[in-house]
Structure formats: structure tokens, C-alpha cells
């Protein structure tokens, strides 16, 4: 079986091999033939060591495909079913799940430390317990979410992570209100989805912030009212909000420097929503006086901040109704053999989302 493998953390390129085997199939598991997968910035972060992930590993966590086989005890799924992969499935019994915060369930994270591939040289892990840069993957049945026949695999893959994360940040976590002002810092696939979510919620002004001109142009097509480079954000704050600051600011980069900028760009009493996944050793500094005096709400958003099954269904419904544009998020397409080309597209910022067709 072919898969794209990172041998050691810190390597910049993947090696596409044909001697990888998906392992672990048994009770409670399903085997999936991956048909399409998106390249998410979290994959790049895991490769560089920003996000913790044991190596060697197969990146990829935003995928969709067909079920090849189901293990004993699996109900509601059958060979041939079309599914998207949920990299953070809810166990349904832990304290977080019982509180209704299924996005905080740790069961899925435990899978990241269990090898689900192997090759002649030894065990291989799948990123976030999945590893969708492969022709096949074995995962817990809870990771396989059936999709309707009218949802293409590439669209379903995006819903599996980036779209759900961005839309959910605006709708579930920040709860953007109609008529409000919004700034989104970082306009890749997740940031663009946050822009679409803010537009759905009725935001009056949405300022997109990104250093890449093509992404700024794209943000305008997806609903931003204006788009600026980072060095023009202070001017936009002055023009749009009379210097007070935005009602909502979304940080979709995952760095303390941009989070600090986002905090300073948020009005007193406003909401900073942290969507980007950052490093363990990158600390955001706030002094105790400003934290108290400004009364700004700092809301991290994990996987869209809500029940992912509900979020998937909502995204599909909105897409069918033409309320969100998912097709245009896919700006590039490559085959698995060209995976490093997709990584270059992500690093340079020319792609919103690259679809890897497998």
C-alpha cells in the first residue's frame, strides 16, 4: 500500500512509499479506502514539531473515503459506505462528553500514540490517530462518519476538519452577533471558513488580515468586507471601529505574536477567539491589570467548539443551500505522489486548501 511518510520530526519533505500496511483491524474498528484528503496546516506543524506527534508517522487527518471492512461489534456501518474521517471522535462516556463538550473528549488523542501502520522497518503512527496520506487507514468505528451520496469526497474531507473548525469558531464559540465588527487574522482554509461563519451570523464588517495577496483577494470573495496586510491592520482598526477595536477578532495562525496583536485589536469587552494550534513553548503574555481592566473575553476554540456531528450536518445543509462555498476553498489538486508540491503550496500561502486525490 502507498502512503506518504515522515521519518523524523523536522524533516521538510515526505517520502511516498509502497511498503506501508494499515494495521490494527479488529473488533470496533473499520478499514477505509481513502479517496480524498486535504492538507491542513496542523499536518505541517506536526512535521516541524510544533504539535506533538511520535514519528515515524503518516500525516493527514482531513479525509474521506469508502469503508472496505468492519470489525466485530461495529453497528451502523457497512462495506461500501461513504464516510468522512473524524480525527477527534467522542467516546460518549467521559466527563467532557457527559457535559456536552464532546470536542474536549480525550479518547481520540489516545489513538495518536498507538501505531496504526507498519512497514518492514517497524511501526508507523498515523497523525492524530488517523493518517489520511495513505491509500487505506484503520481507525475506530467512531472516526467514520457516514456522508450523503450527494456530498463529494473532496468536500466531505474539508468538512472533516478545516470547515468545521472555522465555521464553528464563529458560530459555536464566539457566537458572532448580527451587525458586529470582525477581524480574522490568518486567511487559509480555516480562516476563510471563519469569515464565512461570521458572514452567516450577520457581521456588518469583516476585515481579513493576511500577508499573502492572493489570500486577501480570496477572503473578499468569501465574504470579507475588506482585506489588508498585517502592517495595515492598525489603520483598519482606526477606520472601521474609530480606534475602539473590533467586537470579535479571530486568531487563526497559532502564534503568540499574532495572538497578542489580536488581543490589542479587540475592543474593551470584546471577544478574542483563538483558533490556531500553537506550540507548547510559545507563551502569550498578558499583564494582570489589562486582563482585569479591559474585560476582553479570550475564548479558545477546539475543533469548532461544539459537537462535531452536529457541526458536520450543519455544514452539509448550509453547503446544499448555497449559503457557504466549499468548492472554491479547493484551489489546488495533486496526486499522492505529488504530496511535497502540496506542502510547498501550503508553506508559501498560495493555496487555501490543496486536495490530495488518492
PDB file of C-alpha atoms in Angstrom, residues 11 14 19 32 49-50 52-53 68 78 93 106 167 172 179 182 186 203 205 207 236 244 266 271 292 300 322 354:
ATOM      1  CA  UNK A  11      12.201  16.854   8.003  1.00  0.00           C
ATOM      2  CA  UNK A  14       7.617  13.321   2.912  1.00  0.00           C
ATOM      3  CA  UNK A  19       5.584  -0.920   1.516  1.00  0.00           C
ATOM      4  CA  UNK A  32     -11.285   2.737   4.999  1.00  0.00           C
ATOM      5  CA  UNK A  49       7.450  19.528  15.877  1.00  0.00           C
ATOM      6  CA  UNK A  50       5.172  22.443  16.781  1.00  0.00           C
ATOM      7  CA  UNK A  52       3.451  16.792  19.440  1.00  0.00           C
ATOM      8  CA  UNK A  53       3.336  13.626  17.363  1.00  0.00           C
ATOM      9  CA  UNK A  68     -13.775  -1.667   2.998  1.00  0.00           C
ATOM     10  CA  UNK A  78     -21.130  -1.451   6.273  1.00  0.00           C
ATOM     11  CA  UNK A  93     -18.967   8.284  28.419  1.00  0.00           C
ATOM     12  CA  UNK A 106      -9.524  12.835  25.005  1.00  0.00           C
ATOM     13  CA  UNK A 167     -17.373  27.843  10.949  1.00  0.00           C
ATOM     14  CA  UNK A 172     -20.380  27.982  18.345  1.00  0.00           C
ATOM     15  CA  UNK A 179     -24.240  43.959  12.959  1.00  0.00           C
ATOM     16  CA  UNK A 182     -14.964  41.221  12.976  1.00  0.00           C
ATOM     17  CA  UNK A 186      -4.848  34.305   9.041  1.00  0.00           C
ATOM     18  CA  UNK A 203     -21.451  40.580  10.917  1.00  0.00           C
ATOM     19  CA  UNK A 205     -17.770  44.488   8.844  1.00  0.00           C
ATOM     20  CA  UNK A 207     -11.690  42.573   7.910  1.00  0.00           C
ATOM     21  CA  UNK A 236      -8.140  49.306   9.503  1.00  0.00           C
ATOM     22  CA  UNK A 244     -12.029  51.312  19.652  1.00  0.00           C
ATOM     23  CA  UNK A 266     -10.127  43.616  20.193  1.00  0.00           C
ATOM     24  CA  UNK A 271     -14.042  38.729  22.207  1.00  0.00           C
ATOM     25  CA  UNK A 292      -8.960  42.901  34.589  1.00  0.00           C
ATOM     26  CA  UNK A 300     -10.040  29.192  22.625  1.00  0.00           C
ATOM     27  CA  UNK A 322     -25.620  27.646  -1.241  1.00  0.00           C
ATOM     28  CA  UNK A 354      -4.954  21.512  -1.622  1.00  0.00           C
TER      29      UNK A 354
END
